[in-house]
Short mmCIF file of C-alpha atoms in Angstrom, two decimals:
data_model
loop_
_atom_site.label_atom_id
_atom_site.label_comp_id
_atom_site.label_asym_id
_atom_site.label_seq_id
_atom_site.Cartn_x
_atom_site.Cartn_y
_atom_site.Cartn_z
CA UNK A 82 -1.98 0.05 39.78
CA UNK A 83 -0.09 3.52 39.83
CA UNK A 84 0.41 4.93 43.05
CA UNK A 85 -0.89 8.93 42.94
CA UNK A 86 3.08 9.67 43.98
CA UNK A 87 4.05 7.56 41.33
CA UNK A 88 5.05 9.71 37.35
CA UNK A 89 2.34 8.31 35.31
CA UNK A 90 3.36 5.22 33.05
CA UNK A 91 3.36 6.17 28.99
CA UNK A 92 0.71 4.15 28.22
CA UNK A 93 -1.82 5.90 30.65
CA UNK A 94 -0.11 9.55 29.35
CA UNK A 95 -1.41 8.55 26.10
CA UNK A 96 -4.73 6.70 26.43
CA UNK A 97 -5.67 10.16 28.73
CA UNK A 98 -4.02 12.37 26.56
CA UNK A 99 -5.61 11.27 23.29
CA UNK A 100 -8.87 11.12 24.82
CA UNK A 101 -8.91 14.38 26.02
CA UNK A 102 -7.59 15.74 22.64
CA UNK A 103 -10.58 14.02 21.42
CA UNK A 104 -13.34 15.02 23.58
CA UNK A 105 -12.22 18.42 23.31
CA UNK A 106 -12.31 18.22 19.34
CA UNK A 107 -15.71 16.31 18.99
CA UNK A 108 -18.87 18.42 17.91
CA UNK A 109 -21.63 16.54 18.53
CA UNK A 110 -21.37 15.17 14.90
CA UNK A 111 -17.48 14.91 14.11
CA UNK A 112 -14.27 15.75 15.05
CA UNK A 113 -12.26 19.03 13.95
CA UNK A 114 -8.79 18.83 13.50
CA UNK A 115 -7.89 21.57 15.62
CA UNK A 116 -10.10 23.89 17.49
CA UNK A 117 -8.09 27.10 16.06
CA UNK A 118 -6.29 26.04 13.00
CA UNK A 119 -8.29 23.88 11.29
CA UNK A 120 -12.17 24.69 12.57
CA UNK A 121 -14.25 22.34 10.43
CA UNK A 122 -14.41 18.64 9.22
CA UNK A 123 -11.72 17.23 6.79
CA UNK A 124 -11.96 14.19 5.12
CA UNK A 125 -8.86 12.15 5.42
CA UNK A 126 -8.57 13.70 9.44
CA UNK A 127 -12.00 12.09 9.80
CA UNK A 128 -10.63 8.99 8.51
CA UNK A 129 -7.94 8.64 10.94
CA UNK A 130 -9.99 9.81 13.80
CA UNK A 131 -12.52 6.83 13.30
CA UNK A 132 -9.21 4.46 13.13
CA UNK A 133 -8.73 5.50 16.98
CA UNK A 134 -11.95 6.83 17.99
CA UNK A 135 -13.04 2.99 17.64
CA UNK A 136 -10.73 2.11 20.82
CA UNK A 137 -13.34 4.34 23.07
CA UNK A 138 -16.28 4.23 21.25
CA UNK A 139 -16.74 2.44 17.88
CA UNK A 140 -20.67 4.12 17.55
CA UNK A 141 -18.84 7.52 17.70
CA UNK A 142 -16.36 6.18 15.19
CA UNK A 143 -19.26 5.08 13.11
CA UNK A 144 -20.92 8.66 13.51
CA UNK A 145 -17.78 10.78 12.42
CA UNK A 146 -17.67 8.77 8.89
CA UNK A 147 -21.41 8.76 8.30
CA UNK A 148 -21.38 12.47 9.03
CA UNK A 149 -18.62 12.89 6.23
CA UNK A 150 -20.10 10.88 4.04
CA UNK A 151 -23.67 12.88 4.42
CA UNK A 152 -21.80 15.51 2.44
CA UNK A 153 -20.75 13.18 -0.40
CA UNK A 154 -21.76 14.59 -3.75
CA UNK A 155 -23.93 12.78 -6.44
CA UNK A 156 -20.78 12.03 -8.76
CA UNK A 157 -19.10 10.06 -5.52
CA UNK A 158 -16.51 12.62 -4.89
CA UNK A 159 -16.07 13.05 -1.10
CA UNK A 160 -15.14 16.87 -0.51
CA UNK A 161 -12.38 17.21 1.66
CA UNK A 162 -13.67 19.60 4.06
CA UNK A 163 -17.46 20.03 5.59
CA UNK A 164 -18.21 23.24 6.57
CA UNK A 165 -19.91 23.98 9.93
CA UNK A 166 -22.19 26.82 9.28
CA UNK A 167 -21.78 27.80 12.68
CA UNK A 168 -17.80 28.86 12.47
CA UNK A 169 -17.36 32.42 11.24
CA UNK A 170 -16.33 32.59 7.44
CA UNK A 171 -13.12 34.33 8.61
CA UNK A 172 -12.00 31.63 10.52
CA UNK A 173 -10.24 29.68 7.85
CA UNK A 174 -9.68 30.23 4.18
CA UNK A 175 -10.38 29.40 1.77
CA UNK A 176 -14.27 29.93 3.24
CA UNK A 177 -17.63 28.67 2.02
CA UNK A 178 -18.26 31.66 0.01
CA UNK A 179 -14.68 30.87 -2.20
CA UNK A 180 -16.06 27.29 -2.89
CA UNK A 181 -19.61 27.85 -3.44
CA UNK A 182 -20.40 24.36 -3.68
CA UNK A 183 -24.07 24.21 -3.65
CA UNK A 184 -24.12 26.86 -6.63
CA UNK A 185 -20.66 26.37 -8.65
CA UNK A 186 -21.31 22.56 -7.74
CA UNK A 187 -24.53 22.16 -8.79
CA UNK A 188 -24.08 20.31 -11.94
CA UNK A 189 -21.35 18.27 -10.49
CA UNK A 190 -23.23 17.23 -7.96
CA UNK A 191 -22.46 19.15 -4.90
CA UNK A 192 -25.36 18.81 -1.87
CA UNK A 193 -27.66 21.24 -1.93
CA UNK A 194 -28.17 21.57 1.93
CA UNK A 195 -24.41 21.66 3.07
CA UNK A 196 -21.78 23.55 1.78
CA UNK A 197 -18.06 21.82 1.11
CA UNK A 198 -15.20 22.35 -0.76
CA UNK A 199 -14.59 21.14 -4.73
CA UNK A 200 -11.78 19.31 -4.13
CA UNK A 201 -10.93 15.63 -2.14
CA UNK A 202 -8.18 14.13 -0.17
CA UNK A 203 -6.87 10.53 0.16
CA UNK A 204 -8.77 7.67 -0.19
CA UNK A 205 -8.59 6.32 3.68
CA UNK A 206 -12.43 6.31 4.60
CA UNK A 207 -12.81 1.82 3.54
CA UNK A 208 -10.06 0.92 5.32
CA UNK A 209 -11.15 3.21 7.97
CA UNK A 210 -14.73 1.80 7.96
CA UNK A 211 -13.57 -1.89 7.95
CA UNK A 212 -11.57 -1.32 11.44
CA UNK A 213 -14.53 0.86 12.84
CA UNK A 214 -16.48 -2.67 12.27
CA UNK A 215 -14.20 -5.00 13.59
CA UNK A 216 -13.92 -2.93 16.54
CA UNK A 217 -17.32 -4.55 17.44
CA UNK A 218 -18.94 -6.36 14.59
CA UNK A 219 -21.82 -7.67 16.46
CA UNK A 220 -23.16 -3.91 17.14
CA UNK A 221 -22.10 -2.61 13.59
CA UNK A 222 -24.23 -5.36 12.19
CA UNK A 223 -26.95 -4.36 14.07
CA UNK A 224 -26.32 -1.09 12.79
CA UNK A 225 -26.26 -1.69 9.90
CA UNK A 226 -23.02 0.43 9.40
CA UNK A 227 -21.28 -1.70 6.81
CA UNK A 228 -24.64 -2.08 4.52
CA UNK A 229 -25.18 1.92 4.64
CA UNK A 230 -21.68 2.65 4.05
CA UNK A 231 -20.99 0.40 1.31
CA UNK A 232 -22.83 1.89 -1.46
CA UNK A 233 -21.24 5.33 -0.81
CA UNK A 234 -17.43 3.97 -0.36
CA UNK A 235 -18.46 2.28 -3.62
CA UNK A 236 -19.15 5.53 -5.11
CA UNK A 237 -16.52 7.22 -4.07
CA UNK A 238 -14.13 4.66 -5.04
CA UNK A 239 -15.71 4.66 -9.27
CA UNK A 240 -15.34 8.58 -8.84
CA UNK A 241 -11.16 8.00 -8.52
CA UNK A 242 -10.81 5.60 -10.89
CA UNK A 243 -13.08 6.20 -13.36
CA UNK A 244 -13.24 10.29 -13.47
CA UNK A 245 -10.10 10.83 -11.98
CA UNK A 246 -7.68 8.60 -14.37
CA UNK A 247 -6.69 11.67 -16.68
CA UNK A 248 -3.71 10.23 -17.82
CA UNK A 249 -5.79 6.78 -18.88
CA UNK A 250 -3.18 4.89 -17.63
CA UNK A 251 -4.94 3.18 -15.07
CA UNK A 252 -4.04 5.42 -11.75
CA UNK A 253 -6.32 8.64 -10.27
CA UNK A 254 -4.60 11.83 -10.25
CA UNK A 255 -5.22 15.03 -8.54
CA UNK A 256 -5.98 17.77 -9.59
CA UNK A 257 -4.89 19.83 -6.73
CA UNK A 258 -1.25 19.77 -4.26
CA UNK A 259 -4.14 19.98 -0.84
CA UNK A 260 -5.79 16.67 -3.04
CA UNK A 261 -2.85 14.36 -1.85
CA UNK A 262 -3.20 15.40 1.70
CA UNK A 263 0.74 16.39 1.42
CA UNK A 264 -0.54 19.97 0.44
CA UNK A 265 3.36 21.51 0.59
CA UNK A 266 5.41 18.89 -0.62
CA UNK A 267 8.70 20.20 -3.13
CA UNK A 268 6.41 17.12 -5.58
CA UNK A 269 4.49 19.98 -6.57
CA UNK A 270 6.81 22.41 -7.29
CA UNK A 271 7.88 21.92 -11.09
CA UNK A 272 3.80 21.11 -11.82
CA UNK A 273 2.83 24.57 -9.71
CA UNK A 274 5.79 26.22 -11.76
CA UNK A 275 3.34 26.44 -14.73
CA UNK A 276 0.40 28.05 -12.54
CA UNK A 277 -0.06 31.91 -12.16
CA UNK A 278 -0.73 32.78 -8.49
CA UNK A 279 -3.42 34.56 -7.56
CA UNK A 280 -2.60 38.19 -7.45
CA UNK A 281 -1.02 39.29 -3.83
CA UNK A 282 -4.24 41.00 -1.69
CA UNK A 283 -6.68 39.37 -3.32
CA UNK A 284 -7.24 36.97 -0.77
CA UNK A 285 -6.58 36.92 3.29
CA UNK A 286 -5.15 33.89 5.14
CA UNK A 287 -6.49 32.98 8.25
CA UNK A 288 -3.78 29.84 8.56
CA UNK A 289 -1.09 32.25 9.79
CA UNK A 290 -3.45 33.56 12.43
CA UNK A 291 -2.75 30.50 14.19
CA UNK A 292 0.52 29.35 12.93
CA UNK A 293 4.18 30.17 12.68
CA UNK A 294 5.03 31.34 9.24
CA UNK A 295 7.94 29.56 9.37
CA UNK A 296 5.85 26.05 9.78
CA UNK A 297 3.56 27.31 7.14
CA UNK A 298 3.13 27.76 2.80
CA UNK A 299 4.78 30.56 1.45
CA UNK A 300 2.26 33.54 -0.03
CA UNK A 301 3.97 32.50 -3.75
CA UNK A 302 2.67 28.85 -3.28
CA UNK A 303 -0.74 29.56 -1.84
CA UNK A 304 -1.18 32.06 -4.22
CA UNK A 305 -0.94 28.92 -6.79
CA UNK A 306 -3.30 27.48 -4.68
CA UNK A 307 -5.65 29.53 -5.17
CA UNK A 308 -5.38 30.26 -8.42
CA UNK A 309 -6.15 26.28 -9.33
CA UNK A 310 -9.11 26.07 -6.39
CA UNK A 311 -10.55 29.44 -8.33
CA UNK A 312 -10.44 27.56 -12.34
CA UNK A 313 -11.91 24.16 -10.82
CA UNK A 314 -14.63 26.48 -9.36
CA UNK A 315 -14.89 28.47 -12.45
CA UNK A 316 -15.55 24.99 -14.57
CA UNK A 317 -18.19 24.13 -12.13
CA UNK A 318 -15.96 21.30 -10.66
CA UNK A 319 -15.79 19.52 -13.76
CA UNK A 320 -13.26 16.50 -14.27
CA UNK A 321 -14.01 16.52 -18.33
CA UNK A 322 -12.74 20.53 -18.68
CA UNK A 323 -9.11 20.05 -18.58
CA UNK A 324 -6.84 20.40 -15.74
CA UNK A 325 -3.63 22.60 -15.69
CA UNK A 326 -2.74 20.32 -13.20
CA UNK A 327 -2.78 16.62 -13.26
CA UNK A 328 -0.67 14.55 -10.55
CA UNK A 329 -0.45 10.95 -10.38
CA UNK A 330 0.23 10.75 -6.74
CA UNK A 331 1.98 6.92 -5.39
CA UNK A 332 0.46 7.45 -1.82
CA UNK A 333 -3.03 8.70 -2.69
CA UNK A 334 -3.04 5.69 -5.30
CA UNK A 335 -1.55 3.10 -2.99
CA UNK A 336 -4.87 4.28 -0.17
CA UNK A 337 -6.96 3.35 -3.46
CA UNK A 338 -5.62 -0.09 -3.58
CA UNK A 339 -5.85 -0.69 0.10
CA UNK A 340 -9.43 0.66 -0.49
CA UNK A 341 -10.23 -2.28 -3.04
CA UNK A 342 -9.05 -4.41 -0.62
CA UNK A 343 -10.90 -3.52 2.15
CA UNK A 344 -14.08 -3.03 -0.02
CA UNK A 345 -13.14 -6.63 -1.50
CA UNK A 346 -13.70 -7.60 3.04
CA UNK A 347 -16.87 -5.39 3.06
CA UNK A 348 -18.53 -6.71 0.40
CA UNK A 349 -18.28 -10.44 2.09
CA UNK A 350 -18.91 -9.53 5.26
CA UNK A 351 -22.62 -8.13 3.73
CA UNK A 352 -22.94 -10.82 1.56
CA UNK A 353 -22.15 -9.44 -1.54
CA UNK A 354 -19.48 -10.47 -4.34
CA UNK A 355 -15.88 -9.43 -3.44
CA UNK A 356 -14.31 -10.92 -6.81
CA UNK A 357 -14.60 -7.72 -8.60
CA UNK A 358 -12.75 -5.75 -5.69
CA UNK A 359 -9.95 -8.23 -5.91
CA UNK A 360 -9.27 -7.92 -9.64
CA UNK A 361 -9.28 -3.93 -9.34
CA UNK A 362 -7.08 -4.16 -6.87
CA UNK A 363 -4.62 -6.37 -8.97
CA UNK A 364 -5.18 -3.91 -11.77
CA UNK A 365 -4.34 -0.67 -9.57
CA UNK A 366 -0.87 -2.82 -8.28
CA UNK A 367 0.43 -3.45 -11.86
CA UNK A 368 -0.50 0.22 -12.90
CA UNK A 369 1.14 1.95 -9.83
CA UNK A 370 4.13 -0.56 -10.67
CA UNK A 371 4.72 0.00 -13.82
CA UNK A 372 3.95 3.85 -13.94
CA UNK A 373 5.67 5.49 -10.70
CA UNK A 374 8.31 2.69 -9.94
CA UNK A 375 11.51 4.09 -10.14
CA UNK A 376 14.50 1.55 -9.62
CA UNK A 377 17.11 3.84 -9.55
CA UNK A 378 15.38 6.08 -6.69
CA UNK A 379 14.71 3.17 -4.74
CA UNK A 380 11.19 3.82 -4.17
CA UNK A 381 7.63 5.02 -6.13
CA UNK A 382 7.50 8.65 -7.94
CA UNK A 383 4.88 11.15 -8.74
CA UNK A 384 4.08 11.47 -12.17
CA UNK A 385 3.40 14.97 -14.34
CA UNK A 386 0.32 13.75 -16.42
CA UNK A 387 0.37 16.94 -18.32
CA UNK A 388 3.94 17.23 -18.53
CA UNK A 389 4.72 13.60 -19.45
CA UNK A 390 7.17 13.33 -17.29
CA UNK A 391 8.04 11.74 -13.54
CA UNK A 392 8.76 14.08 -10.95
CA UNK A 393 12.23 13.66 -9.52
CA UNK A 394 12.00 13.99 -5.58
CA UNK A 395 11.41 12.10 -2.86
CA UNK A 396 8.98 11.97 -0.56
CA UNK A 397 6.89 10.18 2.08
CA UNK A 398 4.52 9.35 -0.28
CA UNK A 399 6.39 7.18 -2.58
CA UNK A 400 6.91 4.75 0.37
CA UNK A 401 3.75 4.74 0.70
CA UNK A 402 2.80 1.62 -1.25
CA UNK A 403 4.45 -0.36 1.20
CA UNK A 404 0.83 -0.88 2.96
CA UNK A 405 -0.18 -2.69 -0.50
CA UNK A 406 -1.05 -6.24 0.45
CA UNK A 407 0.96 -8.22 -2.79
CA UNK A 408 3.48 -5.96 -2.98
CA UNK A 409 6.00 -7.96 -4.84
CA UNK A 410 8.74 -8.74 -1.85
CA UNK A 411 11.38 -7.40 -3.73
CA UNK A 412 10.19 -3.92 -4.30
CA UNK A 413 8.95 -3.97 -0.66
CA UNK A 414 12.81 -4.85 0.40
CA UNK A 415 14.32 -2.02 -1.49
CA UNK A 416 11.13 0.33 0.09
CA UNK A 417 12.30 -0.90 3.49
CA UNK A 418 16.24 -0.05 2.26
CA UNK A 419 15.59 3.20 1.19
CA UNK A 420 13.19 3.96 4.38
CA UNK A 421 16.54 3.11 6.48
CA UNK A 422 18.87 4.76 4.44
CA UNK A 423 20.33 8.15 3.65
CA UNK A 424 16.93 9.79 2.25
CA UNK A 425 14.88 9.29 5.52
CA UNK A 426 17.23 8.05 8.11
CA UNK A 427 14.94 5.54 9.91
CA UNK A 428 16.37 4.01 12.63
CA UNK A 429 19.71 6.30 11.98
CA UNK A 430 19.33 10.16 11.58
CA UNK A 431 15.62 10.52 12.57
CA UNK A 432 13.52 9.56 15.11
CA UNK A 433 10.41 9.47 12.92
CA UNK A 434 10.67 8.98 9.13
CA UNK A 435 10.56 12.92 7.51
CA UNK A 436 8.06 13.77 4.79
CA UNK A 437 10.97 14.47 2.35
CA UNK A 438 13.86 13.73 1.64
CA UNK A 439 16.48 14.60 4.20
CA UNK A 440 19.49 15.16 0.94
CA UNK A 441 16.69 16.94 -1.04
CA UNK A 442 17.64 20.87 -1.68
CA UNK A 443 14.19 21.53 -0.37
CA UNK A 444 14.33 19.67 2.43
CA UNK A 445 13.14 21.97 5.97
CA UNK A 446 12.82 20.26 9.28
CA UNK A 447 9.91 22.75 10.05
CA UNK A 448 7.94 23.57 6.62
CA UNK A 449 4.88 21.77 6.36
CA UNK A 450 5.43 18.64 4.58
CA UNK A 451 9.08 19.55 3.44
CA UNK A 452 10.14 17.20 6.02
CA UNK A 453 8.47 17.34 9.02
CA UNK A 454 7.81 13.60 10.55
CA UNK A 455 3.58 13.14 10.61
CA UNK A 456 1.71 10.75 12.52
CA UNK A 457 -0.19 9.59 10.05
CA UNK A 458 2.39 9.12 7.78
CA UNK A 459 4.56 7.19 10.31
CA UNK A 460 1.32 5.05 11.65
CA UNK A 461 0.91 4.11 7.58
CA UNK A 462 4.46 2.58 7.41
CA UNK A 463 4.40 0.29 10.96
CA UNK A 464 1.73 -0.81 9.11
CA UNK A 465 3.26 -1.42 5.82
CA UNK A 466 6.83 -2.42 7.87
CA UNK A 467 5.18 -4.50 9.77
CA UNK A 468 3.13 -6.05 7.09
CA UNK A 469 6.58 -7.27 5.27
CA UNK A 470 8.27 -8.66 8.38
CA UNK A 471 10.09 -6.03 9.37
CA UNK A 472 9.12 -5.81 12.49
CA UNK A 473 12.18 -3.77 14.12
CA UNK A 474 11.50 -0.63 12.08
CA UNK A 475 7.77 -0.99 12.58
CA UNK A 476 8.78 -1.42 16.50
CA UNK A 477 10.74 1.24 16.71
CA UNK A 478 8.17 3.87 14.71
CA UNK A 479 5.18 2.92 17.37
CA UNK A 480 7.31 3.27 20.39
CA UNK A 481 9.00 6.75 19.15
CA UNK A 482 5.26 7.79 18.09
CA UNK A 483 3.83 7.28 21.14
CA UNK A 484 6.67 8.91 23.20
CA UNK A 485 6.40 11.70 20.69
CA UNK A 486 2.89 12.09 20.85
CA UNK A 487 2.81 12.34 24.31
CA UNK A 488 6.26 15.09 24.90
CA UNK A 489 4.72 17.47 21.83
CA UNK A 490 0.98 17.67 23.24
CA UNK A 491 -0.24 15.69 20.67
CA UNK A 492 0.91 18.07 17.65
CA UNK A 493 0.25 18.27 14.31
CA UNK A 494 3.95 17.21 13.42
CA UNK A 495 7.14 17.31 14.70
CA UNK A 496 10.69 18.22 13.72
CA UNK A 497 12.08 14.53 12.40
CA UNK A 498 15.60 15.28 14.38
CA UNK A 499 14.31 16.31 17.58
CA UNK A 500 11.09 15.83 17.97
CA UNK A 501 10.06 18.99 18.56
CA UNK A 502 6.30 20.22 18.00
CA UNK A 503 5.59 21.92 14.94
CA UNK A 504 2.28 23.11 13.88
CA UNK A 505 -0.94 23.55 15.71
CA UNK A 506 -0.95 21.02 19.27
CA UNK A 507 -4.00 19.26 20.30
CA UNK A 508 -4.10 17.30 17.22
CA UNK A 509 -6.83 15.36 16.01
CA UNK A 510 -5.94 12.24 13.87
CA UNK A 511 -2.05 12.65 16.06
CA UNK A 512 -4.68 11.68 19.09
CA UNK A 513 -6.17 8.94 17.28
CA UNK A 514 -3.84 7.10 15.95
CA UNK A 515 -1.62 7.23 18.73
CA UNK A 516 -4.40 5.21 20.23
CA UNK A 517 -4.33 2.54 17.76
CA UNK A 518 -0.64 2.32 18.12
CA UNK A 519 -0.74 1.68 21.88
CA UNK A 520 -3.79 -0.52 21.32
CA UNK A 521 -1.79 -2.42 18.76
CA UNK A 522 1.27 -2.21 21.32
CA UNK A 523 -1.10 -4.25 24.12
CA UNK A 524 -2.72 -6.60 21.59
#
């Protein structure tokens, strides 16, 4: 035991740490991902907030994904925020009254008694669901959790690949750069090239409110932003009206392929047939393979569906697939190459692998998502190291997390170099999964 004189171990500056970050960002219902920034629910957040929550209380974890999926609408999309009626429509943009889901939604089916956003995020919430329950199976069987849930990940999961594959190659696309979670990425730059911002004034931002404009969008790119949120709205949300943009995105499709798989667990833990997950998921692997492989780059590529045409830069996201389970070992060793290598600097330049590529020309240490080092990010490839035995880079990602975690108050990301906070502090899904990192690191 530590003495009260003693400097308090890592391990105890984390568990406290992320549990206060957690408490303090828990509604009743869910958790927000930050009390100023980011005021409401988000789906993928919520996702990796259940991962951790589970390690102090797997019926809260339980509660924060039933909550999101309350607000799932009737064509299985999952909107990726939830808007608590409560927080002041200034408080973040762009507000309730820009989406108008219950109205603009209706025939799309948004939920009449809660209003969302059009739009989703990554596909996280199964694999999510199936750690919340093995947290403590005997009480989520009680529950029920897995039998209520099931249905609706079901749903959501036919919405991505069925509605969402607008290039009919086999792979969902977005339809928006905040869809992939990596809402700044340079990715999206020669697809936003075609799209006519919204004019300047005729919107506020509430982001920079709370934020450094330096760590932030630029007004040209939200502008684009906006201008795409405003059509979807305009075409009532509709996946059959045409898209100006159309992004087949490696990460968000490698979460769909980890979702078959962990639907493929659901479905036999409840008794029902897993066979059909288990062939989808073989189908999504040869489709991501042979659409955004790129041998040359070393690692997976985003692909213009209206353009016809791959997108040249790297990012965080095309390592991604690593957390595939049957990732041919090959492409996984050249994944792991390029992970240590020039580009991202794991284990070399960086202390936490950067959301884009360190040689890229857009390449900023501070810009969201134009290379930054996230959590999330960073917990998804221990995973995926660790799942193809290499176990040093997955070591040395969960022991630099953790320390990082702890020295930037838990913030939303950090400089790759240094380490240094970036973005809002008190971060939600930072909290959480540095909690399943240290709980991994004691197992």
């Amino acid at each position: 035991m530590e003495r009260a004189d003693q400097p308090a171990s890592l391990p105890s500056l984390v568990y406290n740490g992320a549990r206060r970050v957690l408490s303090g960002n828990w509604t009743g219902s869910s958790t927000v991902p930050s009390r100023t920034l980011y005021p409401h629910q988000w789906s993928w957040d919520s996702g990796f907030v259940a991962i951790g929550l589970r390690h102090l209380s797997p019926a809260r974890a339980q509660r924060e994904l039933e909550t999101l999926l309350a607000a799932q609408w009737a064509d299985g999309r999952i909107p990726h925020i939830v808007f608590n009626p409560e927080v002041p429509l200034t408080a973040y943009f762009p507000s309730p009254d820009f989406w108008r889901s219950s109205t603009a939604g209706d025939k799309s089916g948004a939920p009449g008694h809660i209003e969302t956003s059009g739009i989703v995020q990554p596909p996280i919430h199964a694999p999510a669901a199936w750690l919340v329950h093995t947290a403590d199976p005997e009480a989520s069987g009680r529950a029920g959790f897995l039998h209520r849930l099931y249905p609706r990940l079901l749903a959501w999961q036919r919405y991505l690949t069925e509605r969402r594959d607008l290039g009919g190659r086999g792979l969902a696309s977005i339809v928006h750069p905040w869809e992939s979670g990596m809402d700044n990425s340079p990715c999206w730059d020669p697809p936003l090239a075609r799209i006519e911002p919204a004019a300047a004034g005729s919107f506020q931002r509430a982001d920079l409110d709370h934020g450094c404009p330096a760590d932030r969008p630029t007004d040209l790119d939200y502008g684009r932003y906006v201008r795409l949120a405003e059509r979807y709205r305009e075409h009532g949300y509709a996946d059959d009206a045409g898209h100006p943009f159309a992004v087949e995105d490696p990460g968000v499709n490698a979460l769909l392929i980890a979702s078959e798989h962990a639907l493929g667990d659901i479905a036999a833990a409840i008794g029902a047939d897993p066979s059909d997950h288990q062939v989808r998921a073989e189908e999504l692997t040869t489709a991501l393979l042979k659409r955004l492989w790129s041998p040359e780059e070393g690692l997976f590529l985003c692909q213009d569906v209206i353009a016809g045409t791959q997108v040249r830069e790297r990012s965080a996201a095309g390592l991604l697939p690593l957390i595939v389970p049957g990732l041919p070992e090959d492409i996984a060793a050249t994944l792991v190459r390029t992970l240590r290598g020039a580009h991202f600097g794991l284990g070399g330049a960086t202390r936490l692998v950067p959301s884009y590529d360190l040689t890229g020309h857009a390449f900023d240490p501070a810009r969201y998502w134009r290379g930054p080092a996230w959590f999330n990010v960073n917990w998804l490839l221990e995973r995926g190291l660790r799942r193809h035995g290499a176990l040093d880079g997955a070591d040395a990602i969960r022991t630099t997390a953790l320390k990082a975690a702890v020295a930037s108050g838990f913030a939303e990301y950090v400089d790759p170099f240094t380490g240094e906070a970036r973005g809002t502090r008190d971060f939600s899904w930072t909290a959480a999964l540095a909690l399943d990192l240290l709980a991994e690191e004691a197992r």
